[in-house]
């Protein structure tokens, strides 16, 4: 499965908002640092279904968490 530029930008944006290092993101998503670095450097966007799901699930969870936090405030 191929990650789109929009998906990668969303992951980068959320990573920046949360001030996560590549290592922290790798630990959180269970995607290897090597894979994340390749994705961010645009060297590798064709990923396994498992990696695709892990990254999308993390992104969705984080946006839901942000939305819930904003409605509480």
Tab-separated table of C-alpha atoms in Angstrom:
chain	number	residue	atom	x	y	z
A	1	UNK	CA	0.000	0.000	0.000
A	2	UNK	CA	1.278	3.427	-0.804
A	3	UNK	CA	1.159	6.359	1.579
A	4	UNK	CA	0.035	9.551	-0.101
A	5	UNK	CA	1.824	12.847	0.299
A	6	UNK	CA	-1.187	14.079	2.313
A	7	UNK	CA	-0.915	11.166	4.722
A	8	UNK	CA	2.796	11.698	5.228
A	9	UNK	CA	2.290	15.432	5.757
A	10	UNK	CA	-0.440	14.717	8.328
A	11	UNK	CA	1.867	12.324	10.195
A	12	UNK	CA	4.691	14.873	10.130
A	13	UNK	CA	2.360	17.651	11.282
A	14	UNK	CA	0.945	15.627	14.174
A	15	UNK	CA	4.421	14.446	15.149
A	16	UNK	CA	5.509	18.086	15.266
A	17	UNK	CA	2.464	19.163	17.285
A	18	UNK	CA	3.219	16.448	19.833
A	19	UNK	CA	6.960	17.223	19.731
A	20	UNK	CA	7.805	13.551	19.155
A	21	UNK	CA	11.220	12.357	18.097
A	22	UNK	CA	11.469	9.667	15.428
A	23	UNK	CA	12.308	7.214	18.207
A	24	UNK	CA	9.228	8.190	20.219
A	25	UNK	CA	7.030	7.929	17.135
A	26	UNK	CA	8.516	4.531	16.324
A	27	UNK	CA	7.854	3.312	19.859
A	28	UNK	CA	4.313	4.671	19.847
A	29	UNK	CA	3.308	3.330	16.427
A	30	UNK	CA	5.413	0.150	16.535
A	31	UNK	CA	6.847	1.108	13.128
A	32	UNK	CA	10.633	0.910	12.881
A	33	UNK	CA	12.738	4.066	12.939
A	34	UNK	CA	14.331	2.972	9.692
A	35	UNK	CA	10.944	2.751	7.964
A	36	UNK	CA	9.797	6.108	9.341
A	37	UNK	CA	12.991	7.833	8.234
A	38	UNK	CA	12.623	6.370	4.733
A	39	UNK	CA	8.993	7.519	4.586
A	40	UNK	CA	9.855	11.053	5.731
A	41	UNK	CA	12.774	11.317	3.294
A	42	UNK	CA	10.412	10.261	0.493
A	43	UNK	CA	12.575	7.225	-0.230
A	44	UNK	CA	9.933	4.700	0.659
A	45	UNK	CA	6.193	5.300	0.496
A	46	UNK	CA	5.096	1.822	-0.554
A	47	UNK	CA	4.580	0.088	2.792
A	48	UNK	CA	3.029	-3.127	4.048
A	49	UNK	CA	-0.631	-3.224	5.007
A	50	UNK	CA	0.430	-3.567	8.625
A	51	UNK	CA	2.594	-0.433	8.545
A	52	UNK	CA	-0.105	1.468	6.674
A	53	UNK	CA	-2.685	0.489	9.293
A	54	UNK	CA	-0.414	1.294	12.243
A	55	UNK	CA	0.328	4.791	10.960
A	56	UNK	CA	-3.259	5.554	9.998
A	57	UNK	CA	-4.625	4.205	13.276
A	58	UNK	CA	-2.141	6.332	15.228
A	59	UNK	CA	-3.048	9.411	13.224
A	60	UNK	CA	-6.789	8.867	13.672
A	61	UNK	CA	-6.364	8.219	17.398
A	62	UNK	CA	-4.334	11.389	17.858
A	63	UNK	CA	-6.815	13.558	15.952
A	64	UNK	CA	-9.684	12.059	17.963
A	65	UNK	CA	-7.779	12.716	21.189
A	66	UNK	CA	-7.215	16.331	20.120
A	67	UNK	CA	-10.864	16.772	19.185
A	68	UNK	CA	-12.016	15.369	22.530
A	69	UNK	CA	-9.625	17.632	24.396
A	70	UNK	CA	-10.877	20.694	22.506
A	71	UNK	CA	-14.536	19.922	23.249
A	72	UNK	CA	-13.756	19.592	26.960
A	73	UNK	CA	-12.126	23.018	27.020
